[in-house]
mmCIF file of C-alpha atoms and ligand atoms in Angstrom:
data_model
loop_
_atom_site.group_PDB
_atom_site.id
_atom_site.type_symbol
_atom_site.label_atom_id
_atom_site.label_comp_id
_atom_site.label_asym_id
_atom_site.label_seq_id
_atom_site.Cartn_x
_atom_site.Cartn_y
_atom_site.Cartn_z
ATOM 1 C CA UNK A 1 -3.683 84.830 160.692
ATOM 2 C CA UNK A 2 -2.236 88.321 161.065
ATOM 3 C CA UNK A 3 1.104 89.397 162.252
ATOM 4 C CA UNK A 4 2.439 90.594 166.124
ATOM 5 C CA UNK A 5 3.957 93.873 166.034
ATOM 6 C CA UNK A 6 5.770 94.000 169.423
ATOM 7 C CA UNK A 7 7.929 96.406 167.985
ATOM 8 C CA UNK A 8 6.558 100.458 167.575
ATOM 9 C CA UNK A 9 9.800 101.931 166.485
ATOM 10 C CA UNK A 10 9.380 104.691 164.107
ATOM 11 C CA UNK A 11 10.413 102.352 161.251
ATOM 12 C CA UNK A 12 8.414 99.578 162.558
ATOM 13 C CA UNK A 13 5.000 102.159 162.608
ATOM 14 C CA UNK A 14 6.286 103.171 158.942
ATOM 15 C CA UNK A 15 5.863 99.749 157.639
ATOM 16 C CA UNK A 16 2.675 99.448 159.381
ATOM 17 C CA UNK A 17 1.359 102.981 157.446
ATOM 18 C CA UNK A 18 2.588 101.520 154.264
ATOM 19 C CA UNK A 19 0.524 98.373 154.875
ATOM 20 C CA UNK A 20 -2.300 100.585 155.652
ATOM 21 C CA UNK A 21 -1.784 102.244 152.126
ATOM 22 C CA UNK A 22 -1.548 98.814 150.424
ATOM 23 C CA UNK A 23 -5.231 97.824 151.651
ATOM 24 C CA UNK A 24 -4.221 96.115 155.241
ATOM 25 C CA UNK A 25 -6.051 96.197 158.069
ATOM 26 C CA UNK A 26 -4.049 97.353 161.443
ATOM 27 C CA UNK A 27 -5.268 97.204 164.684
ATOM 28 C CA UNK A 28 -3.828 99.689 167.008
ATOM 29 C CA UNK A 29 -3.492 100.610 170.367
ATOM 30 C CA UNK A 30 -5.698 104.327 171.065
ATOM 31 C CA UNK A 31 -5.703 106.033 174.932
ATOM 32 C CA UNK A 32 -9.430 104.585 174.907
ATOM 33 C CA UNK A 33 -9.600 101.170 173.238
ATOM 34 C CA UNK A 34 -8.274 99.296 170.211
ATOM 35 C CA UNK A 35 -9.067 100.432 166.850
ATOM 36 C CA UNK A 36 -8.891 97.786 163.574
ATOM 37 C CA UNK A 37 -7.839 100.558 161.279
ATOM 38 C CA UNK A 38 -7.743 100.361 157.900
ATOM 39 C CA UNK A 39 -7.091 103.775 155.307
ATOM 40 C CA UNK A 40 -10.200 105.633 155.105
ATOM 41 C CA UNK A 41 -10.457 106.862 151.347
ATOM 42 C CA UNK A 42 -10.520 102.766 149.968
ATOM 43 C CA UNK A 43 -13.433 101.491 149.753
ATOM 44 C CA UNK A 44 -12.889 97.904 149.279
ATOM 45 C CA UNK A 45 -10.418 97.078 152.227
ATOM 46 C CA UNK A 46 -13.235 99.502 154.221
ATOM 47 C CA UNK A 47 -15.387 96.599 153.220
ATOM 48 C CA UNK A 48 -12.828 94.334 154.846
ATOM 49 C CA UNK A 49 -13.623 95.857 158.363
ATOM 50 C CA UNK A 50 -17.076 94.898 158.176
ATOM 51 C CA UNK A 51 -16.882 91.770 157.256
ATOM 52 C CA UNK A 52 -13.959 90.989 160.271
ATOM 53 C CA UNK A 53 -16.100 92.587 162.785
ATOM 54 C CA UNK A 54 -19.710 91.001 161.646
ATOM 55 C CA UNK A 55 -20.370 94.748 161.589
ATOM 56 C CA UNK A 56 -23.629 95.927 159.220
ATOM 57 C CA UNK A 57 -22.066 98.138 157.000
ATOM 58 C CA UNK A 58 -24.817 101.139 157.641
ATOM 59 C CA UNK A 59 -22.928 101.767 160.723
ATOM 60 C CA UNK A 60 -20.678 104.808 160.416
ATOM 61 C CA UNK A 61 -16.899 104.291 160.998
ATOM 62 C CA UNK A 62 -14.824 107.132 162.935
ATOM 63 C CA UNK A 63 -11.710 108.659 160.837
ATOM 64 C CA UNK A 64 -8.835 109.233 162.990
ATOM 65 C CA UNK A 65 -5.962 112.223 162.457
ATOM 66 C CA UNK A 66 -3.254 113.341 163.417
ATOM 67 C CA UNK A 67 -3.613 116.650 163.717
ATOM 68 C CA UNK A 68 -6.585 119.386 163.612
ATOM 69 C CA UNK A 69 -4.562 120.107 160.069
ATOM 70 C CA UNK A 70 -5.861 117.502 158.640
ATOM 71 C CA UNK A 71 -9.326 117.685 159.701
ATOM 72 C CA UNK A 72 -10.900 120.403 156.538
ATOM 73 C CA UNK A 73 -10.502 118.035 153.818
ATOM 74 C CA UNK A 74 -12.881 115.596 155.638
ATOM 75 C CA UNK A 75 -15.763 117.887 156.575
ATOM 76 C CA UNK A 76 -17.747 120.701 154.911
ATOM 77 C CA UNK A 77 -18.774 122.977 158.034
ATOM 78 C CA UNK A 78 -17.789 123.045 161.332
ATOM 79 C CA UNK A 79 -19.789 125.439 164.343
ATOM 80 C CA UNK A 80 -17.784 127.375 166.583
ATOM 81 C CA UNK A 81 -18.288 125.036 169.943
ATOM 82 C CA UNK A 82 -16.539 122.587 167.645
ATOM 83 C CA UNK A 83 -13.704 124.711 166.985
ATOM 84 C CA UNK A 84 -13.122 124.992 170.537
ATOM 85 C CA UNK A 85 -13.706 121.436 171.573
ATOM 86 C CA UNK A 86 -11.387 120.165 169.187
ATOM 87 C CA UNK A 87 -8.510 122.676 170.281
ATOM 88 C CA UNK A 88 -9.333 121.575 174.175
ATOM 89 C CA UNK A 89 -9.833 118.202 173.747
ATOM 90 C CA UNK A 90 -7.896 116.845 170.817
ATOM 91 C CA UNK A 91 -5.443 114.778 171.189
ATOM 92 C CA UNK A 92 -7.613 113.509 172.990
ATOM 93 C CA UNK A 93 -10.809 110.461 174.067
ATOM 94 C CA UNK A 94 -13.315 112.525 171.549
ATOM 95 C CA UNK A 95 -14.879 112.286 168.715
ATOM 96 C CA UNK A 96 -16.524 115.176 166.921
ATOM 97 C CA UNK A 97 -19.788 114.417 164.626
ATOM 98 C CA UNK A 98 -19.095 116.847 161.711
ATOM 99 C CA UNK A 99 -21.185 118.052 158.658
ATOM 100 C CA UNK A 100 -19.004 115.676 156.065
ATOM 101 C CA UNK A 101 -16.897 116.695 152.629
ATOM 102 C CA UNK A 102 -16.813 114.287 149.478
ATOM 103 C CA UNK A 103 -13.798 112.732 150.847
ATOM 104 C CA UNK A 104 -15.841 111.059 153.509
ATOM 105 C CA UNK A 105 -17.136 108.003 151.228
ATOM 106 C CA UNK A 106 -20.990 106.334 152.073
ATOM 107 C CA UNK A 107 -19.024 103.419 152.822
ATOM 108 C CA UNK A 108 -17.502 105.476 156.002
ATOM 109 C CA UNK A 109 -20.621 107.426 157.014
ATOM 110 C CA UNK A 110 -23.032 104.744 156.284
ATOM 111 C CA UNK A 111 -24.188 106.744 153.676
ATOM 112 C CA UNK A 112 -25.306 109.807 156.493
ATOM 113 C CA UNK A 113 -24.333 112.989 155.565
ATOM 114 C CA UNK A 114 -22.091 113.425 158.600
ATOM 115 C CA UNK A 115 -18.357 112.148 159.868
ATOM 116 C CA UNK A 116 -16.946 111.211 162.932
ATOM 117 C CA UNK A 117 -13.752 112.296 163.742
ATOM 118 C CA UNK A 118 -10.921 112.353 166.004
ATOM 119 C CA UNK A 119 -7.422 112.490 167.032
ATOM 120 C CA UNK A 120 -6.330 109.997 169.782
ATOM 121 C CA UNK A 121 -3.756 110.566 172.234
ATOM 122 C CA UNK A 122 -1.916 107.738 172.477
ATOM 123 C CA UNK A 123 2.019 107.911 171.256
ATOM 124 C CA UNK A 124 1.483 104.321 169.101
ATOM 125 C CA UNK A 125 -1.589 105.995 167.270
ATOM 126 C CA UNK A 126 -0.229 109.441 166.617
ATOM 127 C CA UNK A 127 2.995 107.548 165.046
ATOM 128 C CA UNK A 128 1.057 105.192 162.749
ATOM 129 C CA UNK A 129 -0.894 108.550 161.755
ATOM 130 C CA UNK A 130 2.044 110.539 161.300
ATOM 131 C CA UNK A 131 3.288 107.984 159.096
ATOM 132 C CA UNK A 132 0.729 107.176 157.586
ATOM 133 C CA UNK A 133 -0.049 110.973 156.129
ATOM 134 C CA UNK A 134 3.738 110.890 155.245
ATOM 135 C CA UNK A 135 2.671 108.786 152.935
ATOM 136 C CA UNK A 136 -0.487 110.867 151.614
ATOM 137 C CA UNK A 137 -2.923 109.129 153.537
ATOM 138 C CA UNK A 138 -5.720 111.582 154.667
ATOM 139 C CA UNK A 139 -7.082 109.349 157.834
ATOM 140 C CA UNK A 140 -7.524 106.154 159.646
ATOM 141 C CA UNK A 141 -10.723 104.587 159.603
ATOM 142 C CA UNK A 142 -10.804 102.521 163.069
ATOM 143 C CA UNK A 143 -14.094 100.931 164.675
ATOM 144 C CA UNK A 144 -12.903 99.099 168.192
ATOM 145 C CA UNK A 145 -11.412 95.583 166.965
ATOM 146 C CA UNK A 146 -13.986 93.845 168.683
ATOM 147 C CA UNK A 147 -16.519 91.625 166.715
ATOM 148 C CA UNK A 148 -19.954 93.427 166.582
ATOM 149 C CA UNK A 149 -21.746 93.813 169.949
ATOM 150 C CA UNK A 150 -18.459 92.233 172.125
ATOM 151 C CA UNK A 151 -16.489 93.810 174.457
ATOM 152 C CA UNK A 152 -13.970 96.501 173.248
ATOM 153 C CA UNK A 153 -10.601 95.235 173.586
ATOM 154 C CA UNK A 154 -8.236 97.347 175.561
ATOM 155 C CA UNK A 155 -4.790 95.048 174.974
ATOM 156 C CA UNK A 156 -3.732 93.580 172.061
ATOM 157 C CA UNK A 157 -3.918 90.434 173.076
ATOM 158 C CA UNK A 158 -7.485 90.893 173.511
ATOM 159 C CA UNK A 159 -7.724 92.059 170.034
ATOM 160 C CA UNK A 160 -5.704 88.869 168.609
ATOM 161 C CA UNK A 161 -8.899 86.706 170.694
ATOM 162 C CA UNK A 162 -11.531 89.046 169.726
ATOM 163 C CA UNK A 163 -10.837 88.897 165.849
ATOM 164 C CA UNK A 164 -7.205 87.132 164.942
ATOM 165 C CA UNK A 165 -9.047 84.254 163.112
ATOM 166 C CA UNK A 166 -10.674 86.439 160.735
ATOM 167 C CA UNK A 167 -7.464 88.865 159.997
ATOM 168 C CA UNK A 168 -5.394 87.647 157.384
ATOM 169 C CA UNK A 169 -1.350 87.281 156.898
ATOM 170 C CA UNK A 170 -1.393 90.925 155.570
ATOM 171 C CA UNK A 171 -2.840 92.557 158.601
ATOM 172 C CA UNK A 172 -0.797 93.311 161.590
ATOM 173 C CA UNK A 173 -1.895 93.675 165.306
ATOM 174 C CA UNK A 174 0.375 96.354 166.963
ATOM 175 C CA UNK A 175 0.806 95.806 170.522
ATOM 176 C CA UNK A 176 1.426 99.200 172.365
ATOM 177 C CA UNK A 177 0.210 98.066 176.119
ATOM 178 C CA UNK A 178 -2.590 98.150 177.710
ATOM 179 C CA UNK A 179 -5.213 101.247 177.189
ATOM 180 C CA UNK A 180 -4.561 104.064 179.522
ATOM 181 C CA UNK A 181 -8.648 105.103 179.145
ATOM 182 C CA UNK A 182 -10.308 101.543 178.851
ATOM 183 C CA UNK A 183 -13.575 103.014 177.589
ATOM 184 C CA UNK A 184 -14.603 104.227 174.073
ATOM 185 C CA UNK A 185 -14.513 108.302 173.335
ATOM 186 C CA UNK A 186 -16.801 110.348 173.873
ATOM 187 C CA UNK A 187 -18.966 111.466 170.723
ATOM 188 C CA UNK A 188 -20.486 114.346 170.143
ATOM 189 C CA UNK A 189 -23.006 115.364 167.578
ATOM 190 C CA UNK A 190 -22.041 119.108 166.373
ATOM 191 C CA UNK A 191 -24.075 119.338 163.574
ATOM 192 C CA UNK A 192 -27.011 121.631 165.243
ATOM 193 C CA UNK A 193 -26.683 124.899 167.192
ATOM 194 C CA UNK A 194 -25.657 122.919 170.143
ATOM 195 C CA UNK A 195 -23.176 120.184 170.953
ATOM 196 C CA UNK A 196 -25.321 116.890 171.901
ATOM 197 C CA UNK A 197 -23.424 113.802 173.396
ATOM 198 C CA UNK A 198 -24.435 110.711 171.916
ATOM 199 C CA UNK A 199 -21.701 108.151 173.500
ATOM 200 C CA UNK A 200 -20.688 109.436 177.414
ATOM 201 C CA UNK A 201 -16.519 108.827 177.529
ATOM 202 C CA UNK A 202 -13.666 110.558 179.393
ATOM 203 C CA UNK A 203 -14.407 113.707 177.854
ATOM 204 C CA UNK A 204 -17.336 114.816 180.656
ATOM 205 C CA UNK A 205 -20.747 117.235 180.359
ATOM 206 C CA UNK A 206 -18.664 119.553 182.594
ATOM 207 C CA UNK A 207 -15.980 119.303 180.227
ATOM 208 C CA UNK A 208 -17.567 119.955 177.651
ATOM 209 C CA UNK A 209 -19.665 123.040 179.353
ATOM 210 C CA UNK A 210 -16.348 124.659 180.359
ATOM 211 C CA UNK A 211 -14.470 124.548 176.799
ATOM 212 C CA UNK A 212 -17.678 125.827 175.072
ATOM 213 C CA UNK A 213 -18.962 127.857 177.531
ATOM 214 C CA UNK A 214 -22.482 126.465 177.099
ATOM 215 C CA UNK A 215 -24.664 124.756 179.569
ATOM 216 C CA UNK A 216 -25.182 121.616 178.373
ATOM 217 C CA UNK A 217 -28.720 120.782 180.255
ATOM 218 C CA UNK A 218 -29.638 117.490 182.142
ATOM 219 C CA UNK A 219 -32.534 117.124 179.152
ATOM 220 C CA UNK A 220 -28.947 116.347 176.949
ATOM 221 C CA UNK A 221 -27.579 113.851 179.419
ATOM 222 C CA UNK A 222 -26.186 111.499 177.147
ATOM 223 C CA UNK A 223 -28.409 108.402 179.399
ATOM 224 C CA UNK A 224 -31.612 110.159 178.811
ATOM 225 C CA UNK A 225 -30.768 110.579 174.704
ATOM 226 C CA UNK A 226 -33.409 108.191 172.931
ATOM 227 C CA UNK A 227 -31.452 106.240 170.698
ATOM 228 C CA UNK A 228 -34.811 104.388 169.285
ATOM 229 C CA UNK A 229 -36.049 107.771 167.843
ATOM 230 C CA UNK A 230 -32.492 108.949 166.546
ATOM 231 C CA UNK A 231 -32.228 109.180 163.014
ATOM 232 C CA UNK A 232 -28.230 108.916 163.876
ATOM 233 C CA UNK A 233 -26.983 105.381 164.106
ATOM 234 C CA UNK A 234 -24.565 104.927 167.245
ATOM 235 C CA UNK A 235 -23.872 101.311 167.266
ATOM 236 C CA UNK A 236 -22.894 101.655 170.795
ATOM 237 C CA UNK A 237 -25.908 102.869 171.691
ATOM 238 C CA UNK A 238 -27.646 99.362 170.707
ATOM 239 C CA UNK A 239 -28.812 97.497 173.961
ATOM 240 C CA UNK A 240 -26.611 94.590 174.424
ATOM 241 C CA UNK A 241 -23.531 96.321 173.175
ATOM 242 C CA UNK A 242 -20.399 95.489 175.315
ATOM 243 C CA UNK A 243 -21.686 91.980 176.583
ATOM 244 C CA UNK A 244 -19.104 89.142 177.789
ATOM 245 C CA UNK A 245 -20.747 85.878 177.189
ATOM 246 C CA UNK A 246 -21.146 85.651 181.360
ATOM 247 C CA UNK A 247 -24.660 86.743 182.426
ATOM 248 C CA UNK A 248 -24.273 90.318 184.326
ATOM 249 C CA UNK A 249 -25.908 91.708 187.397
ATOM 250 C CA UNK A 250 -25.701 95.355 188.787
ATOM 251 C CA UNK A 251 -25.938 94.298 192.272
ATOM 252 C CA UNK A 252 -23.266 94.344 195.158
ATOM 253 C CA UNK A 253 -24.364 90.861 196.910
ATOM 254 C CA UNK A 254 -22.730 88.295 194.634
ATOM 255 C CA UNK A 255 -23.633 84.827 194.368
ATOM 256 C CA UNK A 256 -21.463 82.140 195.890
ATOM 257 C CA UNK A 257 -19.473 80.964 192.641
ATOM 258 C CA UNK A 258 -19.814 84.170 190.948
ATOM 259 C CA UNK A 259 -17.104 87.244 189.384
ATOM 260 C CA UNK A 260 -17.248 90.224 190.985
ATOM 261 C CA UNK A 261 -15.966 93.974 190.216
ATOM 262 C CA UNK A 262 -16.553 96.860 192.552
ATOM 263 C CA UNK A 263 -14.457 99.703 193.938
ATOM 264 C CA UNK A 264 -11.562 98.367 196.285
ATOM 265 C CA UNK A 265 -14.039 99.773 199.311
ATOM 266 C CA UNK A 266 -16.292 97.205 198.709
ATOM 267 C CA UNK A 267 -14.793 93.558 200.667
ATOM 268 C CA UNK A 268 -15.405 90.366 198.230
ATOM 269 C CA UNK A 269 -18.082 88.002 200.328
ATOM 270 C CA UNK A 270 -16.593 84.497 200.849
ATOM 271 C CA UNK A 271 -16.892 82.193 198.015
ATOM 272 C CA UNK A 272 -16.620 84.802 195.206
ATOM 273 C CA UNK A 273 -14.661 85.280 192.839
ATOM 274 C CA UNK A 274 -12.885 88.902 192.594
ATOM 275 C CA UNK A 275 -12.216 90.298 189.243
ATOM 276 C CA UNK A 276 -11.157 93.624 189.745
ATOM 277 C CA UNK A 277 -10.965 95.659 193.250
ATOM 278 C CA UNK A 278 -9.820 99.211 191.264
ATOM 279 C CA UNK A 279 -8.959 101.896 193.911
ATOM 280 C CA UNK A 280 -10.934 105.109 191.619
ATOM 281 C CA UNK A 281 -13.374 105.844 189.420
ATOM 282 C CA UNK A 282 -10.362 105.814 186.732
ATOM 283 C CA UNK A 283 -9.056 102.704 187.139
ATOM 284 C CA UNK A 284 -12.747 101.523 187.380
ATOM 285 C CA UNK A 285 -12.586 102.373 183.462
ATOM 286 C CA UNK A 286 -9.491 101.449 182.859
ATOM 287 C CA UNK A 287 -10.222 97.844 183.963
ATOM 288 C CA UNK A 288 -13.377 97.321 183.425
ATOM 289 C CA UNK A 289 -13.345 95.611 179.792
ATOM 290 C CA UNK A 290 -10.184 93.597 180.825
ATOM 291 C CA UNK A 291 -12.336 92.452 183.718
ATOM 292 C CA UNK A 292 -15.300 91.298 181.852
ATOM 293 C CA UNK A 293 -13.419 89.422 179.680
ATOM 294 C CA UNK A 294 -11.569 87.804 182.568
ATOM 295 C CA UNK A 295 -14.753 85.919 183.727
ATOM 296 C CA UNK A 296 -15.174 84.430 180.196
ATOM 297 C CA UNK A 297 -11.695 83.202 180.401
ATOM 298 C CA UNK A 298 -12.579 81.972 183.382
ATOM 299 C CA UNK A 299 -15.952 80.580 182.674
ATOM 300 C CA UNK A 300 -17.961 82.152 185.120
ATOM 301 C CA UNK A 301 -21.443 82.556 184.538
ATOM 302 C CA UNK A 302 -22.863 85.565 186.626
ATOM 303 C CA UNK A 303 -20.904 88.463 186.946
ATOM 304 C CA UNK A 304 -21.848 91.040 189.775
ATOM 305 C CA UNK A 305 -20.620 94.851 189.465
ATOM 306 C CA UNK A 306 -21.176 97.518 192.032
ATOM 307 C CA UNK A 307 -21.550 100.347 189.539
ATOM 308 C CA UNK A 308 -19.440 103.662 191.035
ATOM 309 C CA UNK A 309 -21.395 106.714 191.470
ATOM 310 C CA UNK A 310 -21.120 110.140 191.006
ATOM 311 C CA UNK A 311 -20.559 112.268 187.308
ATOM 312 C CA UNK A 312 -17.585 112.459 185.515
ATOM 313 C CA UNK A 313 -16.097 109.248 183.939
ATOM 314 C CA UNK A 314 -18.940 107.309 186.319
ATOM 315 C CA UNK A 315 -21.402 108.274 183.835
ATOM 316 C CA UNK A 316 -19.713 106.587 180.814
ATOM 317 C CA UNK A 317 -18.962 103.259 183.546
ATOM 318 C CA UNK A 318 -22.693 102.985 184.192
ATOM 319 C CA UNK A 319 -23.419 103.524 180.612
ATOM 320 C CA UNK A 320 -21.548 100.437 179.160
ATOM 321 C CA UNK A 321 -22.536 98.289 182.519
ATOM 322 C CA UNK A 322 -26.001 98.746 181.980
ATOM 323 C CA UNK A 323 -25.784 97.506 178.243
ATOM 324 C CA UNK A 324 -23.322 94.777 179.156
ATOM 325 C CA UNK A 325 -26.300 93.430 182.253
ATOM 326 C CA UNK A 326 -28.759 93.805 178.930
ATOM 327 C CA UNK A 327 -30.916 95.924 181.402
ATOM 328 C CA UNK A 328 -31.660 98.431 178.123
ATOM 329 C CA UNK A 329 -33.859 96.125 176.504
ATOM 330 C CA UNK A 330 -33.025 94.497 173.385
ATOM 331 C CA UNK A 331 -34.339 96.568 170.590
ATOM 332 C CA UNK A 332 -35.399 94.432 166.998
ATOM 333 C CA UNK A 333 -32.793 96.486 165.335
ATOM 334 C CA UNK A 334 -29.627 94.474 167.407
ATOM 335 C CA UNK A 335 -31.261 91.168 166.145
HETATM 336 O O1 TXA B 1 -12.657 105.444 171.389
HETATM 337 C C1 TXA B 1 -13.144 105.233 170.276
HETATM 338 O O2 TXA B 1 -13.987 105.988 169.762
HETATM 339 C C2 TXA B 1 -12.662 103.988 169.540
HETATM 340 C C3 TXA B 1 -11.199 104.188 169.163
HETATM 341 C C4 TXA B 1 -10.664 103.062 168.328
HETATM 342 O O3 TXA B 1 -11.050 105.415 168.528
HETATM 343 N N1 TXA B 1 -13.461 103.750 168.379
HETATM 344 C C5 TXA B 1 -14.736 103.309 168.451
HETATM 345 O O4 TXA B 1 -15.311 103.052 167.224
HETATM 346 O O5 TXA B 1 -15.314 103.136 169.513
HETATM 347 P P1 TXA B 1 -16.661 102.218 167.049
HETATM 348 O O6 TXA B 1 -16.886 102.147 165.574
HETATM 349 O O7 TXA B 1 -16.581 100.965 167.778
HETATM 350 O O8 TXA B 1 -17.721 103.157 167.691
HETATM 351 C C6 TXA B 1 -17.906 104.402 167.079
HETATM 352 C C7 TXA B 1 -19.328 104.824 167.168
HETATM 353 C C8 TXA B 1 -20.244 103.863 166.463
HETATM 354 O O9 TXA B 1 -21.313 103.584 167.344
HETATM 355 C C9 TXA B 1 -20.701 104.643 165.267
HETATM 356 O O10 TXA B 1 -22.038 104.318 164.923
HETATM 357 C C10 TXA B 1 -20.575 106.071 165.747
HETATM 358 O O11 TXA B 1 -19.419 106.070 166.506
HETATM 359 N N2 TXA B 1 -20.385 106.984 164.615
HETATM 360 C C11 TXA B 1 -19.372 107.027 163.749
HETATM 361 N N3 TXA B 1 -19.599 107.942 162.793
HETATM 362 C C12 TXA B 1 -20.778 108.501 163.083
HETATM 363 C C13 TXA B 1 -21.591 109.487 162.458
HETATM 364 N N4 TXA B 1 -21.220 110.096 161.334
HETATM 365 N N5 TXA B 1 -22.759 109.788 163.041
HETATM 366 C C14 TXA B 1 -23.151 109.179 164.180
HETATM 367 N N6 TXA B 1 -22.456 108.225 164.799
HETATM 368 C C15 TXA B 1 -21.291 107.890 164.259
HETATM 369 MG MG1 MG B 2 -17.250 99.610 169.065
#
């Protein structure tokens, strides 16, 4: 069992880097979701991660920084549209899919020739990282500290049910709050002449347009990308990512007996069971995971979800609501 760190102090987040740099694993608190981070450049605590998260290790892991100082010695090239997301954007719910350096072992990129990075905005996260390159640590390797295909967790004690039992009594769980975001970063691929979103997050298509000045066209909507012809591996993009163990229905007429999320707007019919009423799109994210997670607790078996509409953060909503409902079908791969 792994240790509570209630406590981010800048002494307390010093300790925590120096576990990191004795082979620990540390789960964190990011602005998006928790991240079970572990120091990027060793390879056999790496191997750790994969084996707490029942994670197949060809699945690339992103490196988190501090600091766009610290982002050369992990890649090899980097285009101009990625220069100027990473000045917009970072600190920030992105993650940039870079041409990788030797630094960047197989056993982070799942042997691809590419990294992810990024540099979360979240106080707890930039401390540990600060620290943590005090120390002469070049990044923080963090998948969300969620077992493989579960729910992301977006508070720590959601972390401590999602994978506590398989941490051990040199790992630590640092509890900074709940997740301002709630939903996983936005990723990018910038290794061809133009920026391609493989993951929709916070960090929009409009966004993205506006910091790079190009049009980013409806063909590159991140929901029409074809993940089954992508030599990239997103696990996120597998079908029946995010699922809570309770069935899930995109449909505004709940059963009698049921959970139900939709937009405060939307009245709860008699006999249901409300599990979030969020009042904007925002909070809609920000929720959402905690929400899910609620009806397990609660063991409810159907969950109905009015999906929001519109663009923005909306897109990324209906994204990981139509994996959790399983309405992608199940591809052989996510066997
Ligand atoms: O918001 C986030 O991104 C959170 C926080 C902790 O930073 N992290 C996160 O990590 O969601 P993870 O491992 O659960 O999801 C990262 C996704 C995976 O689907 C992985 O396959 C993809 O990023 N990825 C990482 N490196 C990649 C690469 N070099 N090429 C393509 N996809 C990559
Ligand atoms: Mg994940």
């Amino acid at each position: 069992m792994s240790q509570f760190l209630s406590n981010c102090s800048a002494d307390a987040l010093a300790t925590a880097a120096q576990a990191l740099k004795d082979g620990s694993l540390v789960a964190f608190p990011t602005e998006t979701v928790y991240g079970l981070g572990v120091d990027a450049t060793n390879a056999e605590a790496v191997a750790r991660i994969y084996e707490v998260k029942g994670r197949p290790s060809d699945h690339p892991l992103i490196v988190h920084i501090a600091d766009l100082k610290y982002l050369d010695q992990w890649i090899s090239d980097i285009p101009e549209y990625a220069i100027a997301l990473s000045r917009e954007f970072w600190p920030g719910p992105m993650t940039l899919i870079l041409r990788r350096s030797e630094l960047a072992g197989d056993f982070i990129t799942g042997g691809q020739s590419t990294v992810g990075i990024r540099v979360p905005d979240n106080s707890v996260a930039l401390g540990l990282l600060e620290a943590f390159h005090k120390l002469g640590g070049a990044g923080i390797a963090a998948p969300s500290a969620n077992r493989f295909g579960q729910v992301s967790p977006t508070t720590a004690q959601a972390v401590s049910e999602e994978i506590g039992e398989y941490l051990s009594e040199i790992d630590l769980i640092i509890d900074g709050g709940q997740c301002e975001i709630g939903l996983e970063s936005t990723i990018i691929d910038c290794t061809a002449e133009l920026p391609r979103i493989l993951r929709p997050g916070a960090i929009t298509i409009a966004m993205i347009e506006e910091a790079t000045g190009i049009k980013v066209s409806n063909s590159l909507n991140c929901q029409s990308v074809d993940f089954e012809r992508e030599s990239i591996r997103v696990s996120g993009s597998l079908d029946n990512h995010y699922a809570p163990k309770a069935k899930v229905f995109l449909d505004q007429r709940p059963l009698v007996g049921s959970g139900f999320i939709a937009l405060e707007s939307i009245a709860t019919p008699e006999g249901v069971i409300r599990l979030a009423a969020p009042i904007s799109v925002e909070e809609f994210a920000r929720v959402l995971f905690s929400a899910l997670r609620e009806g397990d607790h609660l063991k409810i078996a159907a969950i109905y979800i009015a999906q929001p509409a519109g663009d923005g953060i909306a897109i990324a909503i209906r994204d990981r609501l139509l994996r959790a409902s399983g309405m992608r079908k199940v591809k052989e791969e996510n066997n």
